[in-house]
Structure formats: C-alpha cells, structure tokens
Amino acid sequence: MATNRTFTMIKPDATGAGNTGKIIDRIIGAGFSIRAMKWTQLSRQEAEKFYAIHKERPFFGELVDYMTSGPIVAAILEKDNAVEDFRTLIGATDPKQAAEGTIRRDFAESIAANAVHGSDSDENAHNEGFFFFSERERA
Ligand code: UDP
Ligand code: MG
C-alpha cells in the first residue's frame, strides 16, 4: 500500500559536524512536514537490528560501528510521494555520485558517513518508523 510517509535519520557525521539544523531546513524547504522527531543514540544491538537487511554485506561491521559512534536524529516525514521524493532530495549513497544540490552531496563525508538515511520503500518506511517511535509518537 502506498503511503505519504517516509523515515529518515540524520547520521553521526552530520550531527557531529553541527549540520542538524541545516539538514532539517533542507527537508522542510523541500515540502516535507515532520510528524515525529527525536535526538537519540543507537546501541550496538539496536543498530544491528535496524540494519539486519545488510548483515551479509562486507561493510556491515563498519556500518554498525559508525552508526553507534554518536548521536542521530530520527524522524517520520510526510509529503505526497514521500519515499521517492526523499531519496531524490538526499541523492546517491556515495556522495561523489550524488547530484548537485542534494543533501548527501553537500553534507556527506563518505559512502559510509553519508549524513542521512532515507527509507527505500513504503514498507520499510513503516517498519523503520515503528522501530523508533511509540504509537502515540507516530500519530
Ligand atoms: N554503506 C557503506 N558502504 C557501502 C554501501 C553502504 O558503508 O559500500 C552504508 C551507508 O551508510 C549507507 C548504508 O550503509 O547509507 C546503507 O546502505 P544502502 O545500500 O541501503 O544505501 P542507502 O539506502 O542509505 O543509500
Ligand atoms: Mg538503504
């Protein structure tokens, strides 16, 4: 079922570099409304669970190390065509391949430390929002 919501995280490189506010401005400026948001930090166990889909990939250990290295901001966003439009706004996984004007092009440090997460499907957007937010927070 298509929905108008997606899920994002501002990752530790971006929170650590003081780019949280600028990235939130970009997101709102692109027409997304924030339905839930929290500043938090992932434990190792939580990061392994969140990224379980990638556990066979060679970068999994490094990804978990990185995602637990500092605070993140998790958020549920709303807009028509949210999942696809947000992936366009953030750009390619590797900031060197990301289009001009995208969040990763402007703020990411590397393919691993790439500033933001964006859900890749409606189903994952739902599951990822569910992972971070209680029922009343997701209302
Ligand atoms: N990643 C990495 N090395 C790679 C590919 C991905 O460290 O070669 C990290 C990066 O932080 C990325 C995350 O793993 O955002 C999830 O990978 P995915 O392929 O789902 O990219 P995304 O959907 O975030 O663009
Ligand atoms: Mg992905």
Short mmCIF file of N, CA and C and ligand atoms in Angstrom, two decimals:
data_model
loop_
_atom_site.label_atom_id
_atom_site.label_comp_id
_atom_site.label_asym_id
_atom_site.label_seq_id
_atom_site.Cartn_x
_atom_site.Cartn_y
_atom_site.Cartn_z
N MET A 1 0.84 -1.20 0.00
CA MET A 1 0.00 0.00 0.00
C MET A 1 0.88 1.26 0.00
N ALA A 2 0.66 2.15 -0.94
CA ALA A 2 1.45 3.39 -0.99
C ALA A 2 0.99 4.33 0.12
N THR A 3 1.95 4.95 0.77
CA THR A 3 1.62 5.92 1.81
C THR A 3 2.35 7.22 1.50
N ASN A 4 2.06 8.25 2.29
CA ASN A 4 2.72 9.54 2.07
C ASN A 4 3.76 9.81 3.16
N ARG A 5 4.29 8.74 3.76
CA ARG A 5 5.28 8.93 4.81
C ARG A 5 6.59 8.23 4.48
N THR A 6 7.69 8.83 4.98
CA THR A 6 8.97 8.15 4.92
C THR A 6 9.66 8.33 6.26
N PHE A 7 10.81 7.66 6.41
CA PHE A 7 11.57 7.72 7.65
C PHE A 7 12.99 8.16 7.32
N THR A 8 13.56 9.01 8.18
CA THR A 8 14.94 9.45 7.99
C THR A 8 15.72 9.41 9.29
N MET A 9 17.03 9.32 9.17
CA MET A 9 17.93 9.61 10.30
C MET A 9 18.97 10.60 9.80
N ILE A 10 19.28 11.59 10.64
CA ILE A 10 20.47 12.40 10.44
C ILE A 10 21.57 11.65 11.18
N LYS A 11 22.61 11.26 10.46
CA LYS A 11 23.59 10.29 10.97
C LYS A 11 24.71 10.98 11.78
N PRO A 12 25.53 10.18 12.49
CA PRO A 12 26.52 10.77 13.41
C PRO A 12 27.51 11.76 12.79
N ASP A 13 27.90 11.57 11.53
CA ASP A 13 28.83 12.56 10.95
C ASP A 13 28.17 13.93 10.87
N ALA A 14 26.89 13.94 10.54
CA ALA A 14 26.18 15.22 10.35
C ALA A 14 25.81 15.87 11.69
N THR A 15 25.36 15.07 12.66
CA THR A 15 25.08 15.68 13.98
C THR A 15 26.38 16.20 14.58
N GLY A 16 27.47 15.43 14.42
CA GLY A 16 28.76 15.81 14.99
C GLY A 16 29.36 17.04 14.36
N ALA A 17 29.06 17.26 13.08
CA ALA A 17 29.60 18.43 12.38
C ALA A 17 28.73 19.67 12.58
N GLY A 18 27.67 19.55 13.34
CA GLY A 18 26.80 20.71 13.58
C GLY A 18 25.88 21.01 12.42
N ASN A 19 25.59 20.00 11.60
CA ASN A 19 24.75 20.22 10.40
C ASN A 19 23.27 19.85 10.59
N THR A 20 22.88 19.48 11.80
CA THR A 20 21.50 19.03 12.03
C THR A 20 20.48 20.08 11.59
N GLY A 21 20.66 21.31 12.06
CA GLY A 21 19.69 22.37 11.75
C GLY A 21 19.61 22.65 10.26
N LYS A 22 20.78 22.69 9.60
CA LYS A 22 20.79 22.97 8.15
C LYS A 22 20.08 21.86 7.38
N ILE A 23 20.28 20.62 7.81
CA ILE A 23 19.63 19.50 7.11
C ILE A 23 18.12 19.52 7.35
N ILE A 24 17.71 19.81 8.56
CA ILE A 24 16.26 19.91 8.83
C ILE A 24 15.65 21.04 7.98
N ASP A 25 16.35 22.15 7.85
CA ASP A 25 15.87 23.25 6.99
C ASP A 25 15.67 22.79 5.54
N ARG A 26 16.63 22.01 5.03
CA ARG A 26 16.51 21.49 3.65
C ARG A 26 15.28 20.61 3.50
N ILE A 27 15.06 19.77 4.51
CA ILE A 27 13.95 18.82 4.46
C ILE A 27 12.62 19.58 4.44
N ILE A 28 12.49 20.56 5.33
CA ILE A 28 11.25 21.34 5.39
C ILE A 28 11.11 22.19 4.13
N GLY A 29 12.21 22.76 3.67
CA GLY A 29 12.20 23.58 2.45
C GLY A 29 11.79 22.80 1.22
N ALA A 30 11.99 21.48 1.24
CA ALA A 30 11.60 20.63 0.11
C ALA A 30 10.14 20.18 0.21
N GLY A 31 9.44 20.65 1.23
CA GLY A 31 8.00 20.38 1.30
C GLY A 31 7.59 19.23 2.20
N PHE A 32 8.53 18.68 2.96
CA PHE A 32 8.18 17.61 3.91
C PHE A 32 7.72 18.23 5.22
N SER A 33 6.71 17.63 5.85
CA SER A 33 6.38 18.04 7.21
C SER A 33 6.83 16.96 8.18
N ILE A 34 7.28 17.40 9.35
CA ILE A 34 7.80 16.48 10.36
C ILE A 34 6.65 16.00 11.22
N ARG A 35 6.44 14.70 11.26
CA ARG A 35 5.36 14.12 12.05
C ARG A 35 5.84 13.56 13.38
N ALA A 36 7.15 13.25 13.46
CA ALA A 36 7.76 12.78 14.71
C ALA A 36 9.25 13.02 14.56
N MET A 37 9.92 13.33 15.70
CA MET A 37 11.37 13.56 15.63
C MET A 37 11.99 13.34 16.99
N LYS A 38 13.16 12.67 17.03
CA LYS A 38 13.90 12.57 18.29
C LYS A 38 15.41 12.50 18.08
N TRP A 39 16.11 13.13 19.05
CA TRP A 39 17.57 13.07 19.15
C TRP A 39 17.91 11.89 20.04
N THR A 40 18.70 10.94 19.55
CA THR A 40 18.94 9.73 20.33
C THR A 40 20.26 9.11 19.90
N GLN A 41 20.64 8.00 20.51
CA GLN A 41 21.84 7.27 20.09
C GLN A 41 21.53 5.79 20.05
N LEU A 42 22.02 5.10 19.03
CA LEU A 42 21.75 3.67 18.87
C LEU A 42 22.76 2.84 19.66
N SER A 43 22.29 1.81 20.34
CA SER A 43 23.18 0.80 20.91
C SER A 43 23.65 -0.10 19.77
N ARG A 44 24.67 -0.92 20.03
CA ARG A 44 25.13 -1.87 19.01
C ARG A 44 24.02 -2.83 18.60
N GLN A 45 23.33 -3.32 19.59
CA GLN A 45 22.25 -4.28 19.33
C GLN A 45 21.14 -3.64 18.47
N GLU A 46 20.80 -2.40 18.78
CA GLU A 46 19.77 -1.70 18.00
C GLU A 46 20.22 -1.45 16.56
N ALA A 47 21.48 -1.02 16.39
CA ALA A 47 21.98 -0.76 15.03
C ALA A 47 22.02 -2.05 14.22
N GLU A 48 22.43 -3.14 14.84
CA GLU A 48 22.46 -4.45 14.14
C GLU A 48 21.06 -4.87 13.73
N LYS A 49 20.08 -4.57 14.57
CA LYS A 49 18.69 -4.92 14.25
C LYS A 49 18.15 -4.01 13.13
N PHE A 50 18.39 -2.73 13.26
CA PHE A 50 17.89 -1.78 12.25
C PHE A 50 18.45 -2.12 10.87
N TYR A 51 19.73 -2.46 10.79
CA TYR A 51 20.40 -2.73 9.51
C TYR A 51 20.52 -4.22 9.21
N ALA A 52 19.70 -5.05 9.85
CA ALA A 52 19.79 -6.52 9.67
C ALA A 52 19.75 -6.93 8.20
N ILE A 53 19.03 -6.17 7.40
CA ILE A 53 18.93 -6.45 5.95
C ILE A 53 20.31 -6.44 5.27
N HIS A 54 21.28 -5.72 5.87
CA HIS A 54 22.62 -5.62 5.28
C HIS A 54 23.64 -6.53 5.96
N LYS A 55 23.20 -7.48 6.81
CA LYS A 55 24.19 -8.17 7.66
C LYS A 55 25.18 -9.05 6.90
N GLU A 56 24.83 -9.44 5.68
CA GLU A 56 25.78 -10.24 4.89
C GLU A 56 26.72 -9.36 4.06
N ARG A 57 26.50 -8.07 4.05
CA ARG A 57 27.34 -7.21 3.19
C ARG A 57 28.67 -6.90 3.88
N PRO A 58 29.74 -6.71 3.10
CA PRO A 58 31.08 -6.58 3.68
C PRO A 58 31.24 -5.36 4.59
N PHE A 59 30.40 -4.36 4.40
CA PHE A 59 30.56 -3.13 5.20
C PHE A 59 29.72 -3.15 6.48
N PHE A 60 29.07 -4.28 6.79
CA PHE A 60 28.12 -4.30 7.92
C PHE A 60 28.76 -3.89 9.25
N GLY A 61 29.92 -4.47 9.57
CA GLY A 61 30.57 -4.16 10.85
C GLY A 61 30.93 -2.69 10.96
N GLU A 62 31.46 -2.18 9.87
CA GLU A 62 31.84 -0.76 9.81
C GLU A 62 30.60 0.15 9.94
N LEU A 63 29.52 -0.28 9.30
CA LEU A 63 28.27 0.49 9.36
C LEU A 63 27.74 0.56 10.79
N VAL A 64 27.77 -0.57 11.48
CA VAL A 64 27.30 -0.60 12.87
C VAL A 64 28.23 0.25 13.76
N ASP A 65 29.54 0.13 13.57
CA ASP A 65 30.49 0.97 14.33
C ASP A 65 30.16 2.44 14.14
N TYR A 66 29.99 2.81 12.89
CA TYR A 66 29.73 4.22 12.56
C TYR A 66 28.39 4.70 13.12
N MET A 67 27.35 3.92 12.95
CA MET A 67 26.01 4.37 13.37
C MET A 67 25.85 4.43 14.88
N THR A 68 26.78 3.78 15.63
CA THR A 68 26.73 3.86 17.08
C THR A 68 27.77 4.83 17.63
N SER A 69 28.48 5.54 16.74
CA SER A 69 29.62 6.38 17.16
C SER A 69 29.20 7.74 17.72
N GLY A 70 27.94 8.09 17.60
CA GLY A 70 27.50 9.40 18.09
C GLY A 70 26.00 9.51 17.96
N PRO A 71 25.46 10.67 18.33
CA PRO A 71 24.00 10.83 18.28
C PRO A 71 23.46 10.87 16.85
N ILE A 72 22.20 10.51 16.75
CA ILE A 72 21.44 10.60 15.50
C ILE A 72 20.13 11.34 15.78
N VAL A 73 19.50 11.83 14.72
CA VAL A 73 18.15 12.35 14.81
C VAL A 73 17.26 11.48 13.93
N ALA A 74 16.27 10.85 14.53
CA ALA A 74 15.32 10.01 13.80
C ALA A 74 14.05 10.80 13.56
N ALA A 75 13.44 10.65 12.38
CA ALA A 75 12.21 11.40 12.11
C ALA A 75 11.30 10.68 11.11
N ILE A 76 10.01 10.88 11.30
CA ILE A 76 8.99 10.46 10.34
C ILE A 76 8.54 11.71 9.59
N LEU A 77 8.59 11.63 8.26
CA LEU A 77 8.28 12.78 7.40
C LEU A 77 7.06 12.48 6.54
N GLU A 78 6.33 13.54 6.20
CA GLU A 78 5.13 13.38 5.39
C GLU A 78 5.14 14.32 4.18
N LYS A 79 4.75 13.79 3.06
CA LYS A 79 4.66 14.55 1.79
C LYS A 79 4.05 13.59 0.77
N ASP A 80 3.39 14.10 -0.25
CA ASP A 80 2.98 13.23 -1.35
C ASP A 80 4.23 12.55 -1.91
N ASN A 81 4.12 11.27 -2.23
CA ASN A 81 5.24 10.54 -2.85
C ASN A 81 6.52 10.60 -1.99
N ALA A 82 6.32 10.49 -0.67
CA ALA A 82 7.40 10.78 0.29
C ALA A 82 8.65 9.93 0.08
N VAL A 83 8.51 8.62 -0.09
CA VAL A 83 9.70 7.77 -0.15
C VAL A 83 10.58 8.17 -1.34
N GLU A 84 9.98 8.23 -2.51
CA GLU A 84 10.73 8.53 -3.72
C GLU A 84 11.29 9.96 -3.70
N ASP A 85 10.45 10.92 -3.31
CA ASP A 85 10.91 12.31 -3.30
C ASP A 85 12.03 12.53 -2.29
N PHE A 86 11.99 11.81 -1.17
CA PHE A 86 13.05 11.99 -0.18
C PHE A 86 14.36 11.38 -0.69
N ARG A 87 14.28 10.24 -1.37
CA ARG A 87 15.50 9.65 -1.95
C ARG A 87 16.11 10.62 -2.98
N THR A 88 15.27 11.30 -3.73
CA THR A 88 15.79 12.30 -4.68
C THR A 88 16.46 13.45 -3.93
N LEU A 89 15.84 13.90 -2.85
CA LEU A 89 16.39 15.02 -2.07
C LEU A 89 17.75 14.68 -1.46
N ILE A 90 17.94 13.44 -1.01
CA ILE A 90 19.21 13.10 -0.35
C ILE A 90 20.30 12.72 -1.35
N GLY A 91 19.96 12.17 -2.50
CA GLY A 91 20.97 11.82 -3.50
C GLY A 91 21.55 10.43 -3.29
N ALA A 92 22.49 10.06 -4.15
CA ALA A 92 23.06 8.71 -4.16
C ALA A 92 23.80 8.39 -2.87
N THR A 93 23.90 7.08 -2.57
CA THR A 93 24.57 6.61 -1.35
C THR A 93 25.98 7.18 -1.24
N ASP A 94 26.72 7.14 -2.35
CA ASP A 94 28.09 7.69 -2.39
C ASP A 94 28.02 9.18 -2.73
N PRO A 95 28.43 10.05 -1.82
CA PRO A 95 28.29 11.49 -2.09
C PRO A 95 29.01 11.94 -3.36
N LYS A 96 30.03 11.19 -3.79
CA LYS A 96 30.72 11.55 -5.04
C LYS A 96 29.82 11.34 -6.25
N GLN A 97 28.83 10.44 -6.11
CA GLN A 97 27.88 10.18 -7.20
C GLN A 97 26.58 10.99 -7.04
N ALA A 98 26.44 11.67 -5.91
CA ALA A 98 25.17 12.36 -5.62
C ALA A 98 25.04 13.63 -6.46
N ALA A 99 23.83 13.88 -6.95
CA ALA A 99 23.58 15.05 -7.80
C ALA A 99 23.80 16.35 -7.03
N GLU A 100 24.12 17.38 -7.78
CA GLU A 100 24.30 18.71 -7.20
C GLU A 100 23.02 19.15 -6.48
N GLY A 101 23.19 19.79 -5.33
CA GLY A 101 22.03 20.29 -4.59
C GLY A 101 21.40 19.28 -3.65
N THR A 102 21.87 18.02 -3.70
CA THR A 102 21.32 17.01 -2.79
C THR A 102 21.99 17.12 -1.41
N ILE A 103 21.31 16.60 -0.41
CA ILE A 103 21.82 16.70 0.97
C ILE A 103 23.14 15.94 1.10
N ARG A 104 23.23 14.74 0.51
CA ARG A 104 24.48 13.99 0.62
C ARG A 104 25.62 14.68 -0.13
N ARG A 105 25.35 15.24 -1.26
CA ARG A 105 26.40 15.97 -2.00
C ARG A 105 26.96 17.10 -1.14
N ASP A 106 26.08 17.78 -0.42
CA ASP A 106 26.51 18.97 0.32
C ASP A 106 27.01 18.69 1.73
N PHE A 107 26.59 17.58 2.35
CA PHE A 107 26.94 17.36 3.75
C PHE A 107 27.67 16.05 4.04
N ALA A 108 27.61 15.05 3.15
CA ALA A 108 28.19 13.75 3.48
C ALA A 108 29.70 13.78 3.41
N GLU A 109 30.33 12.96 4.26
CA GLU A 109 31.79 12.85 4.27
C GLU A 109 32.29 11.73 3.36
N SER A 110 31.54 10.64 3.27
CA SER A 110 31.99 9.44 2.54
C SER A 110 30.80 8.54 2.26
N ILE A 111 31.05 7.43 1.55
CA ILE A 111 29.96 6.49 1.26
C ILE A 111 29.39 5.89 2.55
N ALA A 112 30.21 5.75 3.58
CA ALA A 112 29.72 5.23 4.86
C ALA A 112 29.08 6.35 5.69
N ALA A 113 29.85 7.41 5.89
CA ALA A 113 29.38 8.54 6.69
C ALA A 113 28.68 9.52 5.77
N ASN A 114 27.45 9.14 5.39
CA ASN A 114 26.78 9.87 4.31
C ASN A 114 25.59 10.72 4.77
N ALA A 115 25.70 11.24 5.98
CA ALA A 115 24.85 12.33 6.51
C ALA A 115 23.41 11.97 6.85
N VAL A 116 22.74 11.22 5.97
CA VAL A 116 21.32 10.93 6.19
C VAL A 116 20.94 9.54 5.70
N HIS A 117 19.92 9.01 6.34
CA HIS A 117 19.26 7.78 5.89
C HIS A 117 17.93 8.18 5.26
N GLY A 118 17.50 7.44 4.25
CA GLY A 118 16.14 7.58 3.72
C GLY A 118 15.59 6.21 3.39
N SER A 119 14.36 5.92 3.80
CA SER A 119 13.75 4.61 3.53
C SER A 119 13.69 4.36 2.04
N ASP A 120 13.78 3.07 1.66
CA ASP A 120 13.77 2.73 0.23
C ASP A 120 12.43 2.17 -0.25
N SER A 121 11.44 2.05 0.63
CA SER A 121 10.12 1.55 0.22
C SER A 121 9.10 1.99 1.27
N ASP A 122 7.83 1.94 0.89
CA ASP A 122 6.77 2.27 1.86
C ASP A 122 6.80 1.29 3.03
N GLU A 123 7.03 0.02 2.71
CA GLU A 123 7.04 -0.99 3.78
C GLU A 123 8.18 -0.72 4.77
N ASN A 124 9.38 -0.44 4.25
CA ASN A 124 10.49 -0.16 5.16
C ASN A 124 10.28 1.16 5.90
N ALA A 125 9.69 2.15 5.27
CA ALA A 125 9.39 3.42 5.96
C ALA A 125 8.51 3.14 7.17
N HIS A 126 7.50 2.31 6.98
CA HIS A 126 6.61 1.96 8.08
C HIS A 126 7.38 1.23 9.18
N ASN A 127 8.15 0.22 8.81
CA ASN A 127 8.87 -0.59 9.81
C ASN A 127 9.91 0.26 10.55
N GLU A 128 10.59 1.13 9.85
CA GLU A 128 11.64 1.94 10.47
C GLU A 128 11.04 2.97 11.43
N GLY A 129 9.93 3.57 11.06
CA GLY A 129 9.24 4.49 11.97
C GLY A 129 8.76 3.76 13.22
N PHE A 130 8.28 2.55 13.01
CA PHE A 130 7.79 1.70 14.10
C PHE A 130 8.93 1.35 15.05
N PHE A 131 10.13 1.16 14.51
CA PHE A 131 11.31 0.80 15.30
C PHE A 131 11.65 1.91 16.31
N PHE A 132 11.51 3.17 15.90
CA PHE A 132 11.96 4.29 16.74
C PHE A 132 10.87 4.96 17.57
N PHE A 133 9.63 4.88 17.12
CA PHE A 133 8.59 5.71 17.75
C PHE A 133 7.44 4.87 18.27
N SER A 134 6.94 5.28 19.43
CA SER A 134 5.78 4.62 20.03
C SER A 134 4.52 4.96 19.22
N GLU A 135 3.45 4.27 19.50
CA GLU A 135 2.20 4.51 18.79
C GLU A 135 1.74 5.96 18.92
N ARG A 136 1.81 6.53 20.14
CA ARG A 136 1.35 7.92 20.30
C ARG A 136 2.30 8.90 19.61
N GLU A 137 3.59 8.58 19.56
CA GLU A 137 4.54 9.47 18.87
C GLU A 137 4.34 9.43 17.34
N ARG A 138 3.83 8.32 16.84
CA ARG A 138 3.64 8.17 15.40
C ARG A 138 2.29 8.69 14.92
N ALA A 139 1.47 9.17 15.82
CA ALA A 139 0.08 9.54 15.46
C ALA A 139 0.04 10.67 14.44
N1 UDP B 1 27.30 1.81 3.22
C1 UDP B 1 28.67 1.68 3.40
N2 UDP B 1 29.42 1.20 2.35
C2 UDP B 1 28.86 0.86 1.14
C3 UDP B 1 27.46 0.99 0.98
C4 UDP B 1 26.71 1.48 2.03
O1 UDP B 1 29.20 1.97 4.47
O2 UDP B 1 29.59 0.43 0.23
C5 UDP B 1 26.48 2.33 4.36
C6 UDP B 1 25.99 3.76 4.11
O3 UDP B 1 25.98 4.44 5.36
C7 UDP B 1 24.60 3.52 3.59
C8 UDP B 1 24.16 2.32 4.42
O4 UDP B 1 25.33 1.51 4.51
O5 UDP B 1 23.76 4.65 3.75
C9 UDP B 1 23.02 1.51 3.85
O6 UDP B 1 23.35 1.13 2.51
P1 UDP B 1 22.28 1.23 1.34
O7 UDP B 1 22.83 0.47 0.19
O8 UDP B 1 20.93 0.86 1.86
O9 UDP B 1 22.32 2.79 0.95
P2 UDP B 1 21.23 3.95 1.15
O10 UDP B 1 19.88 3.32 1.03
O11 UDP B 1 21.48 4.54 2.53
O12 UDP B 1 21.51 4.94 0.05
MG MG B 2 19.05 1.72 2.05
#
